[in-house]
């Protein structure tokens, strides 16, 4: 998503900064001291809110590692967690591979996936 698309759904530098200030909920993956990806959860709603890896760093396990960090935080407080993503995205394939399921269509080509604590 572009910065404008993120801002249109309320994801701005200010909203992210406030979320991080309010509770530990974000992780950053680095490669050679450079940000390669990040992830965030909303602990109140049990949502894996964002997980992005730069395209030039895909296929290195960063997405899986970030997802695992998110799951540990979410499942420490909740029995189940959820996320939303585009049905045909690479992200959806990754989440399914990592055990996210109970897929439901939410419109505009997007799906909701959920996962229960093991």
Short mmCIF file of C-alpha atoms in Angstrom, two decimals:
data_model
loop_
_atom_site.label_atom_id
_atom_site.label_comp_id
_atom_site.label_asym_id
_atom_site.label_seq_id
_atom_site.Cartn_x
_atom_site.Cartn_y
_atom_site.Cartn_z
CA UNK A 1 0.00 0.00 0.00
CA UNK A 2 1.13 3.54 -0.63
CA UNK A 3 1.38 6.17 2.10
CA UNK A 4 -1.78 7.78 0.75
CA UNK A 5 -3.69 4.48 0.83
CA UNK A 6 -2.55 3.85 4.40
CA UNK A 7 -3.54 7.37 5.45
CA UNK A 8 -6.98 6.88 3.89
CA UNK A 9 -7.65 4.04 6.35
CA UNK A 10 -6.22 5.93 9.31
CA UNK A 11 -2.67 4.59 9.30
CA UNK A 12 -0.47 7.65 9.68
CA UNK A 13 2.89 8.26 11.33
CA UNK A 14 1.00 9.86 14.21
CA UNK A 15 -1.41 6.95 14.69
CA UNK A 16 1.43 4.43 14.58
CA UNK A 17 3.49 6.44 17.07
CA UNK A 18 0.53 6.61 19.46
CA UNK A 19 -0.07 2.85 19.19
CA UNK A 20 3.57 2.14 19.98
CA UNK A 21 3.56 4.58 22.92
CA UNK A 22 0.47 2.98 24.42
CA UNK A 23 1.74 -0.62 24.50
CA UNK A 24 4.61 -2.71 23.10
CA UNK A 25 3.08 -3.85 19.86
CA UNK A 26 5.57 -3.38 17.02
CA UNK A 27 8.62 -5.18 15.69
CA UNK A 28 11.18 -4.19 13.08
CA UNK A 29 13.31 -6.60 11.04
CA UNK A 30 16.70 -5.32 9.96
CA UNK A 31 19.28 -6.61 7.51
CA UNK A 32 22.74 -5.06 7.63
CA UNK A 33 21.44 -2.26 9.89
CA UNK A 34 18.71 -1.40 7.37
CA UNK A 35 14.98 -1.73 8.00
CA UNK A 36 13.72 -4.63 5.90
CA UNK A 37 10.26 -5.09 7.39
CA UNK A 38 7.94 -4.38 10.29
CA UNK A 39 4.87 -5.76 11.99
CA UNK A 40 2.26 -4.46 14.42
CA UNK A 41 -0.53 -5.95 16.47
CA UNK A 42 -3.55 -4.41 18.15
CA UNK A 43 -3.55 -6.21 21.48
CA UNK A 44 -6.97 -4.87 22.46
CA UNK A 45 -8.74 -6.43 19.48
CA UNK A 46 -6.41 -9.46 19.02
CA UNK A 47 -5.56 -8.28 15.51
CA UNK A 48 -2.37 -8.76 13.54
CA UNK A 49 -2.69 -5.24 12.20
CA UNK A 50 0.25 -4.96 9.79
CA UNK A 51 3.13 -7.05 8.50
CA UNK A 52 5.25 -5.80 5.63
CA UNK A 53 8.60 -6.92 4.22
CA UNK A 54 10.39 -4.91 1.57
CA UNK A 55 10.25 -6.72 -1.76
CA UNK A 56 14.04 -6.85 -2.03
CA UNK A 57 14.14 -8.80 1.25
CA UNK A 58 11.36 -11.32 0.58
CA UNK A 59 12.11 -15.03 0.76
CA UNK A 60 14.55 -14.72 3.67
CA UNK A 61 12.20 -15.75 6.46
CA UNK A 62 11.65 -12.23 7.75
CA UNK A 63 7.87 -12.39 7.28
CA UNK A 64 7.68 -15.68 9.16
CA UNK A 65 9.83 -14.32 11.99
CA UNK A 66 7.77 -11.15 12.28
CA UNK A 67 4.55 -13.17 12.23
CA UNK A 68 5.88 -15.42 15.00
CA UNK A 69 6.68 -12.37 17.16
CA UNK A 70 3.16 -11.07 16.59
CA UNK A 71 1.60 -14.42 17.44
CA UNK A 72 3.57 -14.68 20.68
CA UNK A 73 2.27 -11.29 21.81
CA UNK A 74 -1.30 -11.95 20.69
CA UNK A 75 -1.56 -15.44 22.15
CA UNK A 76 -0.11 -14.31 25.47
CA UNK A 77 -3.37 -12.38 25.93
CA UNK A 78 -5.92 -14.01 23.64
CA UNK A 79 -7.13 -17.49 22.73
CA UNK A 80 -7.56 -16.49 19.08
CA UNK A 81 -6.31 -13.76 16.76
CA UNK A 82 -7.36 -12.41 13.38
CA UNK A 83 -6.07 -10.43 10.42
CA UNK A 84 -7.33 -9.07 7.13
CA UNK A 85 -5.51 -9.14 3.79
CA UNK A 86 -6.11 -9.37 0.06
CA UNK A 87 -7.26 -12.87 -0.87
CA UNK A 88 -4.78 -13.33 -3.72
CA UNK A 89 -1.79 -11.62 -2.07
CA UNK A 90 1.58 -13.15 -1.27
CA UNK A 91 0.80 -12.25 2.33
CA UNK A 92 -2.32 -14.44 2.30
CA UNK A 93 -0.26 -17.37 1.05
CA UNK A 94 2.29 -16.80 3.83
CA UNK A 95 -0.39 -16.61 6.53
CA UNK A 96 -2.08 -19.78 5.29
CA UNK A 97 1.32 -21.53 5.26
CA UNK A 98 1.81 -20.43 8.88
CA UNK A 99 -1.50 -21.95 9.96
CA UNK A 100 -3.92 -19.05 9.68
CA UNK A 101 -7.32 -20.25 8.45
CA UNK A 102 -11.09 -19.97 8.93
CA UNK A 103 -11.14 -17.78 5.86
CA UNK A 104 -14.09 -15.47 5.33
CA UNK A 105 -14.65 -12.97 2.54
CA UNK A 106 -15.06 -9.39 3.74
CA UNK A 107 -15.52 -7.72 0.36
CA UNK A 108 -13.43 -5.96 -2.27
CA UNK A 109 -11.23 -9.04 -2.69
CA UNK A 110 -10.18 -9.05 0.96
CA UNK A 111 -10.42 -11.89 3.46
CA UNK A 112 -10.28 -12.33 7.19
CA UNK A 113 -8.12 -15.15 8.54
CA UNK A 114 -7.92 -16.35 12.12
CA UNK A 115 -5.70 -18.56 14.20
CA UNK A 116 -6.13 -20.13 17.62
CA UNK A 117 -3.49 -20.47 20.29
CA UNK A 118 -1.86 -23.91 20.14
#
